[in-house]
Each structure stands twice: as structure tokens, then as C-alpha cells.
CSV table of C-alpha atoms in Angstrom, one decimal:
chain,number,residue,atom,x,y,z
A,23,MET,CA,0.1,-0.1,-0.4
A,24,LEU,CA,2.6,2.6,1.2
A,25,LYS,CA,4.8,1.6,-2.3
A,26,THR,CA,1.8,2.0,-4.3
A,27,LEU,CA,1.4,5.8,-2.8
A,28,TYR,CA,5.1,6.3,-3.1
A,29,ASP,CA,5.0,5.1,-6.7
A,30,TYR,CA,2.2,7.2,-7.5
A,31,PHE,CA,3.3,10.8,-5.6
A,32,TRP,CA,6.8,10.2,-7.8
A,33,TRP,CA,5.0,9.3,-10.8
A,34,GLU,CA,6.9,11.4,-13.5
A,35,ARG,CA,3.3,12.6,-15.3
A,36,LEU,CA,2.7,14.8,-12.0
A,37,TRP,CA,5.7,16.6,-11.5
A,38,LEU,CA,7.7,16.6,-15.0
A,39,PRO,CA,6.5,17.5,-18.7
A,40,VAL,CA,5.9,14.9,-21.2
A,41,ASN,CA,8.3,12.7,-22.2
A,42,LEU,CA,10.4,13.5,-19.6
A,43,THR,CA,11.7,11.2,-16.6
A,44,TRP,CA,13.5,11.2,-13.7
A,45,ALA,CA,16.3,9.2,-15.2
A,46,ASP,CA,16.9,12.2,-17.0
A,47,LEU,CA,18.1,14.4,-13.9
A,48,GLU,CA,20.3,11.8,-12.9
A,49,ASP,CA,23.8,13.0,-12.4
A,50,ARG,CA,25.9,12.3,-15.1
A,51,ASP,CA,29.3,13.1,-16.6
A,52,GLY,CA,30.2,16.2,-14.1
A,53,ARG,CA,26.5,17.8,-14.6
A,54,VAL,CA,24.6,17.9,-11.2
A,55,TYR,CA,21.0,18.1,-10.8
A,56,ALA,CA,18.5,18.8,-7.7
A,57,LYS,CA,17.0,16.0,-6.1
A,58,ALA,CA,14.7,15.6,-3.6
A,59,SER,CA,16.8,13.9,-1.0
A,60,ASP,CA,19.2,16.9,-1.1
A,61,LEU,CA,16.2,18.6,0.8
A,62,TYR,CA,16.5,16.4,4.1
A,63,ILE,CA,19.5,18.5,5.3
A,64,THR,CA,17.0,21.3,5.9
A,65,LEU,CA,15.4,19.9,9.1
A,66,PRO,CA,18.5,19.4,11.0
A,67,LEU,CA,19.9,22.9,9.3
A,68,ALA,CA,16.4,24.6,10.7
A,69,LEU,CA,17.2,23.3,14.3
A,70,LEU,CA,21.0,24.8,14.1
A,71,PHE,CA,19.0,28.2,13.2
A,72,LEU,CA,16.9,28.0,16.3
A,73,ILE,CA,20.0,27.6,18.4
A,74,ILE,CA,21.9,30.3,16.4
A,75,ARG,CA,18.6,32.6,17.0
A,76,HIS,CA,18.8,31.8,20.6
A,77,TYR,CA,22.7,33.0,21.3
A,78,PHE,CA,22.0,35.8,18.7
A,79,GLU,CA,19.4,37.5,20.9
A,80,ILE,CA,21.2,36.8,24.0
A,81,TYR,CA,24.9,38.2,22.7
A,82,VAL,CA,23.7,40.6,19.7
A,83,ALA,CA,20.1,41.8,20.1
A,84,THR,CA,20.0,42.3,23.8
A,85,PRO,CA,23.1,44.3,24.0
A,86,LEU,CA,22.3,46.5,20.7
A,87,ALA,CA,18.9,46.7,22.9
A,88,ALA,CA,20.3,48.3,25.7
A,89,LEU,CA,22.7,50.5,23.2
A,90,LEU,CA,19.6,52.0,21.5
A,91,ASN,CA,17.7,52.6,25.0
A,92,VAL,CA,15.0,50.1,24.4
A,93,LYS,CA,13.1,50.6,27.5
A,94,GLU,CA,10.1,48.5,29.5
A,95,LYS,CA,7.6,49.9,31.3
A,96,THR,CA,6.8,48.5,34.1
A,97,ARG,CA,3.6,46.4,34.1
A,98,LEU,CA,1.2,46.1,37.0
A,99,ARG,CA,0.3,42.6,37.5
A,100,ALA,CA,-3.0,41.2,38.4
A,101,SER,CA,-3.5,40.3,41.9
A,102,PRO,CA,-4.3,36.5,42.5
A,103,ASN,CA,-8.1,36.0,42.2
A,104,PRO,CA,-8.7,32.2,41.6
A,105,THR,CA,-12.3,33.3,40.5
A,106,LEU,CA,-11.5,35.7,37.7
A,107,GLU,CA,-8.5,33.7,36.9
A,108,ASN,CA,-10.7,30.6,35.9
A,109,PHE,CA,-12.9,32.7,33.8
A,110,TYR,CA,-10.0,34.1,32.0
A,111,CYS,CA,-8.1,30.6,31.1
A,112,THR,CA,-11.4,28.9,30.2
A,113,ASN,CA,-14.3,31.4,28.8
A,114,GLY,CA,-12.3,34.4,27.3
A,115,LYS,CA,-10.1,37.4,28.1
A,116,GLN,CA,-12.4,40.1,27.2
A,117,PRO,CA,-15.7,39.5,29.6
A,118,LYS,CA,-19.2,41.5,28.3
A,119,GLN,CA,-20.6,43.7,30.5
A,120,ALA,CA,-23.0,41.2,32.1
A,121,GLU,CA,-20.2,38.6,32.6
A,122,VAL,CA,-18.3,41.3,34.2
A,123,GLU,CA,-21.1,42.0,36.5
A,124,LEU,CA,-21.9,38.5,37.3
A,125,LEU,CA,-17.9,37.9,37.9
A,126,SER,CA,-18.0,41.0,40.3
A,127,ARG,CA,-20.6,39.5,42.7
A,128,GLN,CA,-18.6,36.5,42.6
A,129,SER,CA,-15.5,37.7,43.6
A,130,GLY,CA,-16.5,40.7,45.6
A,131,LEU,CA,-14.9,43.3,43.6
A,132,SER,CA,-16.5,46.2,42.1
A,133,SER,CA,-17.1,46.1,38.1
A,134,ARG,CA,-14.5,48.4,37.9
A,135,GLN,CA,-11.6,46.8,39.8
A,136,VAL,CA,-12.8,43.2,37.4
A,137,GLU,CA,-12.4,45.4,34.3
A,138,ARG,CA,-9.1,46.7,35.8
A,139,TRP,CA,-8.0,43.3,36.7
A,140,PHE,CA,-8.7,41.9,33.1
A,141,ARG,CA,-6.9,44.6,31.4
A,142,ARG,CA,-3.9,44.1,33.6
A,143,ARG,CA,-4.1,40.2,32.9
A,144,ARG,CA,-4.1,40.7,29.4
A,145,ASN,CA,-1.3,42.8,29.5
A,146,GLN,CA,0.6,40.0,31.7
A,147,ASP,CA,0.6,37.5,28.5
A,148,ARG,CA,1.6,40.2,26.0
A,149,PRO,CA,5.2,39.9,24.9
A,150,SER,CA,7.7,42.6,26.2
A,151,LEU,CA,9.2,45.2,24.3
A,152,LEU,CA,12.8,43.5,24.5
A,153,LYS,CA,11.3,40.2,23.0
A,154,LYS,CA,9.9,41.9,20.0
A,155,PHE,CA,13.0,43.5,19.7
A,156,ARG,CA,15.0,40.8,19.8
A,157,GLU,CA,13.0,39.0,17.3
A,158,ALA,CA,12.8,42.0,14.8
A,159,SER,CA,16.7,42.1,15.2
A,160,TRP,CA,17.0,38.2,14.1
A,161,ARG,CA,14.9,38.5,11.4
A,162,PHE,CA,16.5,41.9,10.1
A,163,THR,CA,19.9,40.2,9.9
A,164,PHE,CA,19.0,36.9,8.2
A,165,TYR,CA,16.7,38.9,5.5
A,166,LEU,CA,19.5,41.6,4.9
A,167,ILE,CA,22.3,38.5,4.5
A,168,ALA,CA,19.8,36.7,2.5
A,169,PHE,CA,18.9,39.3,0.0
A,170,LEU,CA,22.4,40.1,-0.2
A,171,ALA,CA,23.3,36.4,-0.8
A,172,GLY,CA,21.0,36.0,-3.3
A,173,MET,CA,21.6,39.1,-5.4
A,174,ALA,CA,25.1,37.7,-5.5
A,175,VAL,CA,23.9,34.4,-6.7
A,176,ILE,CA,21.6,35.2,-9.4
A,177,VAL,CA,22.8,39.1,-10.9
A,178,ASP,CA,25.5,37.5,-13.1
A,179,LYS,CA,23.0,35.2,-14.8
A,180,PRO,CA,21.4,35.6,-17.9
A,181,TRP,CA,17.8,34.5,-16.5
A,182,PHE,CA,18.0,37.6,-14.1
A,183,TYR,CA,17.8,40.0,-17.3
A,184,ASP,CA,15.7,37.7,-19.6
A,185,MET,CA,13.0,35.6,-17.9
A,186,LYS,CA,13.2,33.4,-21.0
A,187,GLU,CA,16.4,32.4,-20.0
A,188,VAL,CA,14.4,31.2,-17.2
A,189,TRP,CA,13.1,27.8,-19.1
A,190,LYS,CA,16.1,27.5,-21.6
A,191,GLY,CA,16.8,23.9,-21.6
A,192,TYR,CA,14.4,23.3,-19.1
A,193,PRO,CA,14.1,20.5,-16.9
A,194,ILE,CA,17.9,19.7,-18.2
A,195,GLN,CA,19.5,22.3,-16.0
A,196,THR,CA,22.6,21.7,-13.8
A,197,THR,CA,22.8,23.2,-10.0
A,198,ILE,CA,25.5,24.8,-8.9
A,199,PRO,CA,26.9,25.1,-5.3
A,200,SER,CA,25.7,28.6,-4.7
A,201,GLN,CA,22.3,27.9,-5.9
A,202,TYR,CA,22.2,24.8,-3.3
A,203,TRP,CA,23.1,26.6,-0.3
A,204,TYR,CA,21.0,29.4,-1.1
A,205,TYR,CA,18.1,27.1,-1.2
A,206,MET,CA,19.0,25.1,1.6
A,207,ILE,CA,19.6,28.0,3.8
A,208,GLU,CA,16.2,29.8,2.9
A,209,LEU,CA,14.4,26.7,3.0
A,210,SER,CA,16.0,25.8,6.6
A,211,PHE,CA,15.2,29.4,8.0
A,212,TYR,CA,11.6,29.0,6.9
A,213,TRP,CA,11.2,25.8,8.7
A,214,SER,CA,12.8,27.2,11.9
A,215,LEU,CA,10.2,30.2,11.5
A,216,LEU,CA,7.5,27.3,11.5
A,217,PHE,CA,9.1,25.7,14.4
A,218,SER,CA,9.0,28.4,16.4
A,219,ILE,CA,5.8,30.4,15.6
A,220,ALA,CA,4.1,29.3,18.6
A,221,SER,CA,6.6,31.4,20.8
A,222,ASP,CA,7.0,34.4,18.7
A,223,VAL,CA,5.3,37.2,18.8
A,224,LYS,CA,1.7,36.8,18.3
A,225,ARG,CA,-0.3,39.2,15.6
A,226,LYS,CA,-3.9,39.5,14.4
A,227,ASP,CA,-2.7,38.0,10.7
A,228,PHE,CA,-1.0,34.9,12.4
A,229,LYS,CA,-3.2,32.5,10.5
A,230,GLU,CA,-1.9,34.1,7.5
A,231,GLN,CA,1.4,33.9,8.4
A,232,VAL,CA,1.2,30.3,9.3
A,233,ILE,CA,-0.4,29.9,5.7
A,234,HIS,CA,2.7,31.9,4.1
A,235,HIS,CA,5.3,29.7,5.9
A,236,VAL,CA,3.7,26.4,4.6
A,237,ALA,CA,3.1,27.9,1.4
A,238,THR,CA,6.7,28.7,0.9
A,239,ILE,CA,8.0,25.6,2.4
A,240,ILE,CA,6.0,23.9,-0.2
A,241,LEU,CA,7.1,26.1,-3.1
A,242,ILE,CA,10.6,26.1,-2.4
A,243,SER,CA,10.7,22.1,-1.9
A,244,PHE,CA,8.7,21.7,-4.8
A,245,SER,CA,10.9,24.3,-7.0
A,246,TRP,CA,14.0,22.3,-5.9
A,247,PHE,CA,12.9,18.7,-7.2
A,248,VAL,CA,11.3,19.4,-10.0
A,249,ASN,CA,14.2,21.6,-10.8
A,250,TYR,CA,12.5,25.5,-11.1
A,251,ILE,CA,15.4,26.3,-9.5
A,252,ARG,CA,16.1,29.6,-11.8
A,253,ALA,CA,12.5,30.6,-11.1
A,254,GLY,CA,12.8,30.0,-7.4
A,255,THR,CA,16.2,31.6,-6.7
A,256,LEU,CA,14.4,34.9,-8.5
A,257,ILE,CA,11.3,34.5,-6.1
A,258,MET,CA,13.2,34.2,-3.1
A,259,ALA,CA,15.6,37.4,-3.6
A,260,LEU,CA,12.7,39.2,-4.8
A,261,HIS,CA,10.7,38.4,-1.4
A,262,ASP,CA,13.9,39.1,0.7
A,263,SER,CA,14.4,42.5,-1.1
A,264,SER,CA,11.9,44.0,1.2
A,265,ASP,CA,11.3,41.8,4.5
A,266,TYR,CA,14.7,43.6,6.0
A,267,LEU,CA,13.2,47.0,5.9
A,268,LEU,CA,10.0,46.2,7.5
A,269,GLU,CA,12.4,44.4,10.4
A,270,SER,CA,14.7,47.4,10.5
A,271,ALA,CA,11.6,49.9,10.9
A,272,LYS,CA,10.5,47.5,13.7
A,273,MET,CA,13.7,47.7,15.4
A,274,PHE,CA,13.8,51.5,15.4
A,275,ASN,CA,10.3,51.9,16.8
A,276,TYR,CA,10.8,49.6,19.7
A,277,ALA,CA,14.0,52.3,20.3
A,278,GLY,CA,11.9,55.1,20.1
A,279,TRP,CA,13.6,56.7,16.9
A,280,LYS,CA,10.4,57.9,15.7
A,281,ASN,CA,11.5,59.8,12.2
A,282,THR,CA,13.9,57.2,11.2
A,283,CYS,CA,11.3,54.4,11.7
A,284,ASN,CA,8.7,56.7,9.8
A,285,ASN,CA,11.0,56.8,7.0
A,286,ILE,CA,11.9,53.4,6.5
A,287,PHE,CA,8.2,52.1,6.8
A,288,ILE,CA,7.8,54.6,3.8
A,289,VAL,CA,10.7,53.0,1.8
A,290,PHE,CA,9.4,49.6,2.6
A,291,ALA,CA,5.7,50.6,1.7
A,292,ILE,CA,7.1,51.4,-2.0
A,293,VAL,CA,9.6,48.8,-2.2
A,294,PHE,CA,6.8,46.1,-1.1
A,295,ILE,CA,4.4,47.6,-3.6
A,296,ILE,CA,6.8,47.4,-6.5
A,297,THR,CA,8.0,43.8,-6.0
A,298,ARG,CA,4.8,42.2,-4.8
A,299,LEU,CA,2.0,43.8,-6.3
A,300,VAL,CA,4.0,44.9,-9.8
A,301,ILE,CA,7.3,42.6,-10.3
A,302,LEU,CA,6.0,39.4,-8.9
A,303,PRO,CA,2.7,39.3,-10.7
A,304,PHE,CA,3.8,41.1,-14.2
A,305,TRP,CA,7.2,39.4,-14.7
A,306,ILE,CA,7.9,36.6,-12.2
A,307,LEU,CA,4.4,34.7,-12.6
A,308,HIS,CA,4.1,35.9,-16.4
A,309,CYS,CA,7.2,34.0,-16.8
A,310,THR,CA,6.1,30.9,-14.6
A,311,VAL,CA,2.6,30.9,-16.2
A,312,VAL,CA,3.2,31.8,-20.2
A,313,TYR,CA,6.6,30.9,-21.2
A,314,PRO,CA,6.6,27.0,-19.9
A,315,LEU,CA,3.6,26.5,-22.6
A,316,GLU,CA,5.9,27.4,-25.4
A,317,LEU,CA,8.0,24.4,-24.5
A,318,TYR,CA,5.7,21.8,-23.3
A,319,PRO,CA,1.6,21.2,-22.8
A,320,ALA,CA,0.7,22.2,-19.2
A,321,PHE,CA,1.2,19.2,-16.4
A,322,PHE,CA,0.4,19.0,-13.0
A,323,GLY,CA,3.4,20.1,-11.8
A,324,TYR,CA,2.9,23.3,-13.7
A,325,TYR,CA,-0.4,24.0,-12.2
A,326,PHE,CA,0.5,22.8,-8.6
A,327,PHE,CA,3.6,25.6,-8.7
A,328,ASN,CA,1.4,28.4,-10.3
A,329,SER,CA,-1.6,27.8,-7.8
A,330,MET,CA,0.8,28.0,-4.6
A,331,MET,CA,2.1,31.5,-6.2
A,332,GLY,CA,-1.4,32.5,-6.4
A,333,VAL,CA,-1.8,31.9,-2.6
A,334,LEU,CA,1.3,33.8,-2.1
A,335,GLN,CA,0.0,36.8,-4.3
A,336,VAL,CA,-3.5,36.8,-2.4
A,337,LEU,CA,-1.5,37.2,0.7
A,338,HIS,CA,0.5,39.9,-0.8
A,339,ILE,CA,-2.8,42.1,-1.5
A,340,PHE,CA,-4.0,41.5,2.0
A,341,TRP,CA,-0.8,42.8,3.3
A,342,ALA,CA,-0.6,45.5,0.7
A,343,TYR,CA,-4.1,46.8,2.1
A,344,LEU,CA,-2.9,47.0,5.2
A,345,ILE,CA,0.2,49.1,4.5
A,346,LEU,CA,-2.0,51.2,2.0
A,347,ARG,CA,-4.0,51.8,5.1
A,348,MET,CA,-1.2,52.7,7.2
A,349,ALA,CA,0.3,55.1,4.7
A,350,HIS,CA,-2.9,56.8,4.4
A,351,LYS,CA,-3.1,57.6,8.1
A,352,PHE,CA,0.3,58.8,7.9
A,353,LEU,CA,0.2,61.2,4.9
A,354,THR,CA,-3.2,62.4,6.3
A,355,GLY,CA,-1.7,63.3,9.6
A,356,LYS,CA,-3.2,60.7,11.8
A,357,LEU,CA,-1.7,58.1,13.7
A,358,VAL,CA,0.0,55.2,12.0
A,359,GLU,CA,0.4,51.7,13.6
A,360,ASP,CA,0.9,48.5,12.7
A,361,GLU,CA,-2.5,46.9,12.0
A,362,ARG,CA,-1.5,43.8,12.7
A,363,SER,CA,-0.3,44.9,16.2
A,364,ASP,CA,-2.1,43.9,19.7
A,365,ARG,CA,-2.5,46.8,21.6
A,366,GLU,CA,-1.3,46.8,25.2
A,367,GLU,CA,-3.7,49.0,27.6
A,368,THR,CA,-2.9,51.3,29.9
A,369,GLU,CA,-4.7,52.3,33.5
A,370,SER,CA,-5.7,55.4,31.8
A,371,SER,CA,-7.8,53.6,29.5
A,372,GLU,CA,-10.4,52.7,32.2
A,373,GLY,CA,-12.8,55.6,31.1
A,374,GLU,CA,-12.6,55.1,27.7
A,375,GLU,CA,-12.5,51.3,26.6
A,376,ASN,CA,-15.6,49.4,27.2
A,377,VAL,CA,-15.4,45.8,28.2
A,378,THR,CA,-16.3,44.2,25.0
A,379,GLY,CA,-13.1,45.1,23.4
A,380,GLY,CA,-13.3,48.9,22.1
A,381,GLY,CA,-10.1,50.6,22.0
A,382,MET,CA,-8.7,54.3,22.9
A,383,LYS,CA,-8.0,57.1,20.5
A,384,ASN,CA,-4.8,58.3,20.5
A,385,HIS,CA,-3.6,61.6,18.9
A,386,HIS,CA,0.5,61.4,19.9
A,387,LEU,CA,2.6,63.6,17.8
A,388,ALA,CA,6.2,64.0,18.0
A,389,ASN,CA,7.8,67.3,16.4
A,390,GLY,CA,4.3,67.9,14.6
A,391,HIS,CA,4.6,64.5,12.9
A,392,PRO,CA,2.7,61.5,13.0
A,393,ILE,CA,4.3,58.8,15.3
A,394,LEU,CA,4.6,55.2,12.7
A,395,ASN,CA,3.4,52.8,15.3
A,396,ASN,CA,6.0,54.2,18.1
A,397,ASN,CA,4.1,54.2,21.3
A,398,HIS,CA,5.8,51.0,23.4
A,399,ARG,CA,3.1,50.4,25.5
A,400,LYS,CA,0.4,50.3,22.9
A,401,ASN,CA,1.4,48.9,19.6
A,402,ASP,CA,4.0,46.0,18.3
């Protein structure tokens, strides 16, 4: 049974164009081709990334946070209360007005004290500013290095300048060591992100992030063993081109460098829109959808790859909407904050926030300019 499933999964007609077999991609005469077995190394490399990240956050990111004067506000802890704690853990973190009144009677506290207890208890569960800074520092470092390395891998290749070169000779295209390591390191990093996602800072787009990581892992893996490597290197470098800008903006945000954060965010928004909504769909996707059909009839692998690319493109449109909404607020002089962030509530919000989840209105300005997601105690 398992042998039958294995043979069907690796059936050439699924993954390769007509009249081609896996035998055509076997190493011979010094020519090396990508193989699915190459990807096994990415799992131990992902664990190595997690170890490197642990020590990076301790010995690099933490001292950097101190150097940039990243300060954490002391949070008031909720006093021990078994009744409220049981409701918090089993029923939810945002009790409705009727539930607040019931809890008030059960705990012997006033409604205002119950609201304050839940506010403080929610703040206890939110990640610290230092944790956010260290996570952004790690991702910034990787994305920057990956982008520079990716450009070094592809900038001298003919398909970087002529998209039709991506499919020249496909799939009989040999791999070189720089492509191998670029793929293995990128895939290992995304595995590490997936492994650590439960402990990383959670944002409102948590589900979209999971979908993105899974789709990326599938795309990188698939493009490797069916030899879509030329297209894959272009796609990975394109994605890394804006990610490090976002992470650096977060770092300066947590450090309180208002103008620097705002300026980097604008640059990030421009790069993101150009790369994800212009270059990716109109150059890269056009390359993967149109040009292969000039060489071979469509096959399952062709549809599968472009379907996964479609999933990523939908996520890009979703994130672009959030970015443009933030940019609109910035340009119109309103407070701009990370649309994905989970606000930390302060004691001053007691009279302004209702218990069903209403937020506060903020109009902080720095030197007459709106602060981009710069209130450490409220935003991510």
C-alpha cells in the first residue's frame, strides 16, 4: 500500500513535462541536478538556526537593545484571584458587560476593579518590548544577509535580465553550489520560523503567517526537486528585498527613533508594492505561467506551482491593503500603527475602553509629525 502511494506520488507525469523521466535528471558526466533527497538536510539546519537564534538574541540583540536604549515599562500585575483567573483561562480574555457584573458579585470586587484586573491580566500575557526587539533583530539580520547573498547568486545569470532564459533547456538544467546553499539556507530558515511560531510574538494575522510559511516551504521544496531553480532563486530574492526593511523599521520603532522608523516604513511600503504587486505578478508570474507552455503542454506540476504562487499573491494583496491603510493615515496626519499589532492597555484607558473590546483613540505627535507605530506600550 505504502509502496503504491510512494510510486504514485513520484509518478513522472505529475511533476515533469511529457516524455521526460526522473532518469533524465540523474547526475552524469560531471553534471549535477537537484534531487528531493537534498532537502533532508534542511531539518537539522532548521534546528541549527534555532540554536543560532537563541545565542544571537542573548549576545547580539540584547546588548544592541541596551545600546539603543530600548526601555520596558513596568507592568502592573493582576492580583491573584482564582475566580477571575478561572474565567480568564476557560471563557475568554474579554468578558462582556453582563459577565463583568456576574464576576463582580462572585469575586466581591466592583465592576471597575474587575475590568482593571482583566486589563492587567491581558497585559501580562503580551510579549515584552525586548522580546519584540530581539525577534525583529534576528529577522532583520537574516533577511538582509539572505537578500545580499541571493543577489550575488543571480545577478550574473542571464535569466536575471531575460525571463525567457529561466526555461531555456528546462528541465535539463544543472545546479551549482551557490544555488544549492541558497535554497537549503532559505528553506531551513522558513522551517525554523514554522517551528518557533508558537513562541514568537503573535499578531492579528497569525493565521495568514502560518499559511505563508507553509506555502513558502512547499514552493521552495517543490521548485527544487522539479528543477524550477532559476525561477525559485528570483522569487526568493524578490521576497527578501523588502522584508529586512520592515524588520529594521520595527527595531527603530521599539527604540523610539520616530523619524527614522517613519522614513524606513515609507521606503518599505514603496519597495513592497513594487516588488509584490508589480514585479511578482507581471514579470515572475507571467514567466511561470506563459513561457513554460511555449515548450511543453501543461502538466500537474505546472498547475500546482502556479496555484501556490497564487496563494502567496493573495497574501501579498492582503498585506498591501494593510500597508496602504497605514500609509494613508500617515499622509493624512493621523496616527499610523501596525495594523496587525495587539495593543497593550494602560490604566488611563479605564474611562475610555468598554469591556467588550473598544479601543482608545490616540493622537500622539512627535515634532509635529505622526508617530509610526511608536507607542511602545500600545503597539507592536
